[in-house]
Amino acid sequence: MVLHVLAFIVLLFSHCVNAQAPEEPTLLQNLTIDFTPPNELANLLFPTDVILAETPIAIRTVLVFTIQGYEVIAACDSKALGFLGKRNAIPPHLCAPLPAAKISAFLLNRLYRSQFPLEGRNLEAFLIRQGLDPTSDSTDPTTEIGIANAMAMDLVAYLETDGWNSLGDLSRDHFRQQYSDYTGFKPQNHAELDVSRLRRPLRWQPLKQEADRRGRFTSQVHVAPHIGRAKPLVLSREEFLSRKSESPYASADRKKTIGAKDKRTMRRLLREVLKLNRDLTKEQIAQAHWWDNKFLSLGSFIAFYQGVYGFSLVDFIVIALGEVMAQHDSVMLAWKEKLRHDLVRPPTMLRRLFEGKKIRAFKSLDEGVGLVRAEEWEPIVPIQPHSEYPSASALICQATMDHLHAALTNFIKVNGTIAAYETDIFPFGRSPLTENVKVKYETLQAAALNCGKSRLYAGVHFSPSVDAGFELGKGIGAVAQKHAQDLWEGRIPDNCERCSDA
């Protein structure tokens, strides 16, 4: 899966290689990430477990990577402010391709060693093999390592204290676990509880899932339940806290039983889920898997439009920064509301309300639609380890597409209608398809809507969750786009809490 960050890396370092100094081509080539096929650096920074990370951690990874790219470009500009709202400056001769590539590599190493130690250690060893010394603590402003270290100090200090618990120090003094919960969240219904005996039936129950298709099974633990308390990047704290979604149920906290009104609502929602499931097309199956992987889907849009409109590498990076900041605040907002509502996923309710019955459902591409026991039904993509409402995908996609529309309109200044997006979805991961499927979205809003609806195709959400996600996501993208453009043009953005702290 390939987020905008991967396209960004290719652009950044291919820019360096195309203008490479003849005396050190090998070093420049080794500092260039290549995905056709993946070279050593690509595999070091984006191993499979990073690519398959849960959405909050995937966004965190992209944020950290994009920050380092933006910092170097901004510091080589005459007026741009860095991520923390500070003016940094790299001497012009060190903004040439080779030294700029070294600064980027050293800065990325410092950030990764803090936020993602395993990848950081691997990157450090890689840089040492290239004859570089990423371990130096020098802050000499006349050297690449000194500039990178000086930049890293404030960035690392911010990232280690922004509420994501990236060090694990908010939850443990010893044997720390990065990105672990420090709020004491516990599900109302534990995974081993029979669906007929749920303590609060409409609240989330962790699901039991296959871990490796080799006989190992696990029970879900809610991923990063604490991030709704972290620091927003583009929304004011007041705006962030005021954005709320109403529960789709009348008595979500009711103990032991489901009220009559909620039971009618739930049966209607389950019928919707099953009808969509029975009517699935190959195109919808492809979209469900594609949008499930935010690296592969959302990450392709900036690169696509860079190809259409030919905007510069610098413009690409500024847009990438705005996009990932919009996604950061979106996932935080989604998690704040997920934890506040803590609502049940479709399989749990299907097993409870249709226990002992057979339902008509999609079984596989080979078998088509047929009768299955309600207790055995599974969505076509694995359900993520977090509560159901609202849909984070709908929220993130709405904010992302709003941001891209604003960036193309206000920053790139596209005249007229923005071109349609089109691509081929190729089989990957657990997708049952064996051939490419073409998709085309006439507008960015159409893409956002399809992203949200794909969660219904997948069978992992109820429709009110998707609607709530769309509503919560509106406006975040435009704020993020202005925020990034303000930084680039030398202005402190509104509501930049980290800027005032820097």
XYZ file of C-alpha atoms in Angstrom, residues 16 52 147 177-178 183 206 214 227 261 272 279 297 318 324 330 335 371 380 440 447 481 485 492:
24
model
C 18.053 14.893 -5.729
C -0.450 -2.868 7.703
C 21.400 21.262 11.151
C 4.722 0.130 25.575
C 4.574 2.807 22.907
C -6.982 6.459 30.226
C -14.100 -6.926 21.202
C -2.272 -21.038 11.265
C -5.725 9.720 21.247
C -37.318 1.019 19.827
C -29.487 -2.981 5.321
C -25.976 -7.559 -3.727
C -6.291 4.544 -1.615
C 3.000 21.673 1.248
C -1.787 14.589 6.893
C -9.843 13.649 11.835
C -11.577 8.345 18.313
C -27.489 -19.609 3.416
C -15.659 -9.199 3.584
C -13.361 6.737 -11.732
C -14.593 9.856 -3.968
C -5.242 23.617 3.845
C -0.416 27.472 3.276
C 1.498 31.797 12.091
